[in-house]
Each structure stands twice: as structure tokens, then as C-alpha cells.
Amino acid sequence: MSLRIGETAGRPYRIAETDMTPAQADLVNRIRTGPRKDLPVNMEIWLHSPEFAEVANRFAEYVGHLAPMTRRVKEITILVVAAYWNSAFEWFWHERLGSELGLTSEQLATLKTRQFTRFDNEIEQAAYDLAVGLMEKRNVDDELHRRAVRVLGHQGVSDLVGLIGLYTMVAFSLDFYRVPVPD
């Protein structure tokens, strides 16, 4: 069961820095001195498996920060994933970022309720349509496939699929530990 807005019961997941193994402490230090600066909650969770956390961190750095997509395209995609999995914490965090990037309150509302959302930018619309096709419909018809490849390119499609996969893992991890939305 996903944690819904208003629920506060969380499960322990944090590892005290004094209890970290050298591998865990080293990864935390590299994340804090890297492009993100802060240790995201999902990485705190994944630290329980340092090898997985190491691989997931490199993957997250690429699809989240280095992949050649605009921040808005990334946030639209993440919000589709958060709404699909009803991930309250993920939605809480990324709704604010989407708003800061100019997503309107109407766009955010339709994304949250999983209704069709219109974007004026062709790339944003293609990314949204592809994310919805993969998440909601679990089908990419021939027309959407052609449009996604034409607008996003094969690399863009691959990067977007990776971003969807990453934030699905994040949603699952947050759900497993019932990470509450901050007050």
C-alpha cells in the first residue's frame, strides 16, 4: 500500500553515520561533494546495499543530471511516475520543482489526477505522451513510436525510459519504507 498524503507512519531506514561501513561513508561523501550536493532519501535507503547504491548513484547522476533533456522534461516525466505510483513523497518533492520550472497549477493538477495534460512544447508533449504510454497504457502504438523517435531521438527515448525506471525504483523504495511527506 502506498503512503498517501496525510499519513505519517514511516519505517526506519536511516543508517547513522557512525554505523556506516567505509564503502557507505565513501559513497555518501562522494554524493555530497558531487552534482547533487545532498543525499536524497532514496540513496539513504539504498545504502543498505552499498554495491547497489553505487550503481544506482551512477545511473541517477546520468539520467537525472547529465542526460541531454531539459529539467522541465525530466520533471514532467518524474511527475507522471509519481502520480502513477501514487508516491506522496515523490510527488511532494517534484511538484515544487515542476512549479519552479513554470508548470502551471492546471498542468500540475491534471498530472496528479492522471488526466490528459497538454504542453505547448513539442518535446515536452512527446516525453509526456511516451511516459503515459509506457506507465498508464503499457503500450506505445506505432504513431507514438514514430513521433517519439522523431522528436526525442533514439538516445532521448532511451534516456527517458531510464528516468522512468529510476523514479519507479524510487517510488517503490519510498513505499516500502513508508517515507512520510515532510511537514
Tab-separated table of C-alpha atoms in Angstrom:
chain	number	residue	atom	x	y	z
A	1	MET	CA	0.000	0.000	0.000
A	2	SER	CA	1.410	3.372	-0.953
A	3	LEU	CA	1.753	6.081	1.635
A	4	ARG	CA	-0.954	8.624	0.959
A	5	ILE	CA	-0.862	12.324	1.669
A	6	GLY	CA	-1.603	12.839	5.342
A	7	GLU	CA	-0.171	9.509	6.515
A	8	THR	CA	2.836	9.891	8.743
A	9	ALA	CA	3.778	6.363	9.790
A	10	GLY	CA	7.238	5.703	8.437
A	11	ARG	CA	9.560	2.745	8.840
A	12	PRO	CA	13.183	3.175	9.919
A	13	TYR	CA	15.706	3.243	7.091
A	14	ARG	CA	18.454	5.695	8.019
A	15	ILE	CA	21.912	4.444	8.878
A	16	ALA	CA	23.701	6.605	11.433
A	17	GLU	CA	26.954	7.919	10.002
A	18	THR	CA	28.796	6.356	12.946
A	19	ASP	CA	27.382	2.948	11.926
A	20	MET	CA	28.290	3.188	8.234
A	21	THR	CA	30.814	0.898	6.631
A	22	PRO	CA	33.742	2.566	4.855
A	23	ALA	CA	32.025	1.883	1.492
A	24	GLN	CA	28.798	3.541	2.673
A	25	ALA	CA	30.616	6.552	4.140
A	26	ASP	CA	32.701	6.967	0.974
A	27	LEU	CA	29.604	6.952	-1.244
A	28	VAL	CA	27.824	9.466	0.998
A	29	ASN	CA	30.863	11.756	0.819
A	30	ARG	CA	31.046	11.496	-2.987
A	31	ILE	CA	27.327	12.263	-3.346
A	32	ARG	CA	27.575	15.284	-1.048
A	33	THR	CA	30.540	16.656	-2.999
A	34	GLY	CA	29.045	15.775	-6.411
A	35	PRO	CA	26.421	17.480	-8.589
A	36	ARG	CA	23.536	16.801	-6.171
A	37	LYS	CA	25.242	18.101	-3.003
A	38	ASP	CA	22.575	16.486	-0.784
A	39	LEU	CA	21.938	12.830	-0.031
A	40	PRO	CA	18.467	12.027	-1.401
A	41	VAL	CA	16.182	9.853	0.711
A	42	ASN	CA	16.240	7.072	-1.880
A	43	MET	CA	20.048	6.925	-1.638
A	44	GLU	CA	19.792	6.753	2.160
A	45	ILE	CA	17.562	3.712	1.665
A	46	TRP	CA	19.787	2.123	-0.963
A	47	LEU	CA	22.875	2.493	1.252
A	48	HIS	CA	21.782	-0.754	2.933
A	49	SER	CA	23.245	-2.390	-0.182
A	50	PRO	CA	26.392	-0.355	-0.917
A	51	GLU	CA	27.064	-2.110	-4.224
A	52	PHE	CA	23.534	-1.436	-5.448
A	53	ALA	CA	23.697	2.144	-4.152
A	54	GLU	CA	26.958	2.680	-6.054
A	55	VAL	CA	25.463	1.516	-9.360
A	56	ALA	CA	22.154	3.307	-8.736
A	57	ASN	CA	24.026	6.523	-7.934
A	58	ARG	CA	25.911	6.480	-11.244
A	59	PHE	CA	22.657	5.710	-13.074
A	60	ALA	CA	20.818	8.519	-11.220
A	61	GLU	CA	23.612	11.004	-11.918
A	62	TYR	CA	23.326	10.252	-15.627
A	63	VAL	CA	19.559	10.195	-16.168
A	64	GLY	CA	18.852	12.828	-13.528
A	65	HIS	CA	21.636	15.311	-14.216
A	66	LEU	CA	23.755	14.550	-17.268
A	67	ALA	CA	21.280	13.220	-19.847
A	68	PRO	CA	20.628	15.876	-22.510
A	69	MET	CA	16.999	16.601	-21.568
A	70	THR	CA	15.700	19.849	-20.171
A	71	ARG	CA	14.932	19.993	-16.470
A	72	ARG	CA	11.250	20.540	-17.348
A	73	VAL	CA	11.108	17.380	-19.472
A	74	LYS	CA	12.664	15.454	-16.593
A	75	GLU	CA	10.223	16.884	-14.040
A	76	ILE	CA	7.182	16.228	-16.247
A	77	THR	CA	8.316	12.628	-16.616
A	78	ILE	CA	9.010	12.216	-12.895
A	79	LEU	CA	5.582	13.642	-12.053
A	80	VAL	CA	3.905	11.122	-14.389
A	81	VAL	CA	5.718	8.347	-12.498
A	82	ALA	CA	4.911	9.805	-9.057
A	83	ALA	CA	1.217	10.124	-9.936
A	84	TYR	CA	1.067	6.635	-11.439
A	85	TRP	CA	2.545	5.018	-8.314
A	86	ASN	CA	0.706	7.446	-6.004
A	87	SER	CA	4.024	8.227	-4.336
A	88	ALA	CA	3.196	11.064	-1.948
A	89	PHE	CA	6.802	11.906	-1.041
A	90	GLU	CA	7.976	11.797	-4.664
A	91	TRP	CA	5.020	13.968	-5.724
A	92	PHE	CA	5.580	16.438	-2.865
A	93	TRP	CA	9.217	16.950	-3.798
A	94	HIS	CA	8.847	17.134	-7.569
A	95	GLU	CA	5.629	19.182	-7.686
A	96	ARG	CA	7.583	22.063	-6.146
A	97	LEU	CA	10.390	21.639	-8.677
A	98	GLY	CA	7.894	21.471	-11.557
A	99	SER	CA	6.219	24.652	-10.338
A	100	GLU	CA	9.593	26.417	-10.091
A	101	LEU	CA	10.221	25.415	-13.723
A	102	GLY	CA	6.972	27.004	-14.891
A	103	LEU	CA	4.489	24.137	-14.905
A	104	THR	CA	1.088	25.717	-14.341
A	105	SER	CA	-1.229	24.801	-11.486
A	106	GLU	CA	-3.613	23.359	-14.099
A	107	GLN	CA	-0.858	21.178	-15.578
A	108	LEU	CA	0.189	20.001	-12.117
A	109	ALA	CA	-3.428	19.214	-11.190
A	110	THR	CA	-4.046	17.169	-14.337
A	111	LEU	CA	-0.736	15.349	-13.930
A	112	LYS	CA	-1.599	14.493	-10.314
A	113	THR	CA	-5.051	13.162	-11.212
A	114	ARG	CA	-3.649	11.278	-14.218
A	115	GLN	CA	-5.745	13.190	-16.717
A	116	PHE	CA	-4.523	14.208	-20.167
A	117	THR	CA	-2.122	17.136	-19.886
A	118	ARG	CA	-1.298	19.494	-22.749
A	119	PHE	CA	2.116	21.082	-23.244
A	120	ASP	CA	2.913	23.757	-25.837
A	121	ASN	CA	6.439	22.443	-26.367
A	122	GLU	CA	6.662	19.501	-28.808
A	123	ILE	CA	9.484	17.823	-26.880
A	124	GLU	CA	7.629	18.098	-23.561
A	125	GLN	CA	4.451	16.716	-25.145
A	126	ALA	CA	6.309	13.800	-26.717
A	127	ALA	CA	8.039	12.984	-23.414
A	128	TYR	CA	4.736	13.183	-21.532
A	129	ASP	CA	2.908	11.060	-24.102
A	130	LEU	CA	5.676	8.459	-24.076
A	131	ALA	CA	5.729	8.303	-20.258
A	132	VAL	CA	1.940	7.926	-20.141
A	133	GLY	CA	2.041	5.328	-22.907
A	134	LEU	CA	4.588	3.266	-21.002
A	135	MET	CA	3.157	3.752	-17.499
A	136	GLU	CA	-0.601	4.019	-17.948
A	137	LYS	CA	-1.308	2.177	-21.170
A	138	ARG	CA	1.732	-0.112	-21.154
A	139	ASN	CA	1.672	0.306	-24.889
A	140	VAL	CA	3.409	2.552	-27.372
A	141	ASP	CA	1.476	2.481	-30.620
A	142	ASP	CA	3.193	2.983	-33.974
A	143	GLU	CA	2.237	6.668	-34.222
A	144	LEU	CA	3.648	7.488	-30.774
A	145	HIS	CA	6.766	5.423	-31.505
A	146	ARG	CA	7.427	7.366	-34.727
A	147	ARG	CA	6.753	10.726	-33.048
A	148	ALA	CA	8.926	9.911	-30.012
A	149	VAL	CA	11.859	8.876	-32.226
A	150	ARG	CA	11.388	11.915	-34.485
A	151	VAL	CA	11.117	14.424	-31.624
A	152	LEU	CA	13.314	12.868	-28.925
A	153	GLY	CA	15.648	10.699	-30.997
A	154	HIS	CA	16.646	7.180	-30.033
A	155	GLN	CA	19.002	8.478	-27.329
A	156	GLY	CA	16.269	10.699	-25.892
A	157	VAL	CA	13.847	7.773	-25.794
A	158	SER	CA	16.461	5.604	-24.043
A	159	ASP	CA	17.254	8.345	-21.526
A	160	LEU	CA	13.555	8.919	-20.835
A	161	VAL	CA	12.911	5.192	-20.328
A	162	GLY	CA	15.855	5.160	-17.903
A	163	LEU	CA	14.415	8.122	-15.994
A	164	ILE	CA	11.040	6.363	-15.734
A	165	GLY	CA	12.784	3.247	-14.434
A	166	LEU	CA	14.821	5.199	-11.897
A	167	TYR	CA	11.830	7.024	-10.457
A	168	THR	CA	9.806	3.810	-10.376
A	169	MET	CA	12.590	2.344	-8.193
A	170	VAL	CA	12.484	5.498	-6.065
A	171	ALA	CA	8.687	5.210	-5.654
A	172	PHE	CA	8.970	1.532	-4.680
A	173	SER	CA	11.697	2.278	-2.118
A	174	LEU	CA	9.759	5.178	-0.602
A	175	ASP	CA	6.648	2.992	-0.465
A	176	PHE	CA	8.428	0.050	1.176
A	177	TYR	CA	9.692	2.280	3.993
A	178	ARG	CA	6.509	4.403	4.025
A	179	VAL	CA	8.580	7.566	3.905
A	180	PRO	CA	6.249	10.367	5.040
A	181	VAL	CA	5.783	13.705	3.358
A	182	PRO	CA	7.670	16.388	5.326
A	183	ASP	CA	5.585	18.754	7.452
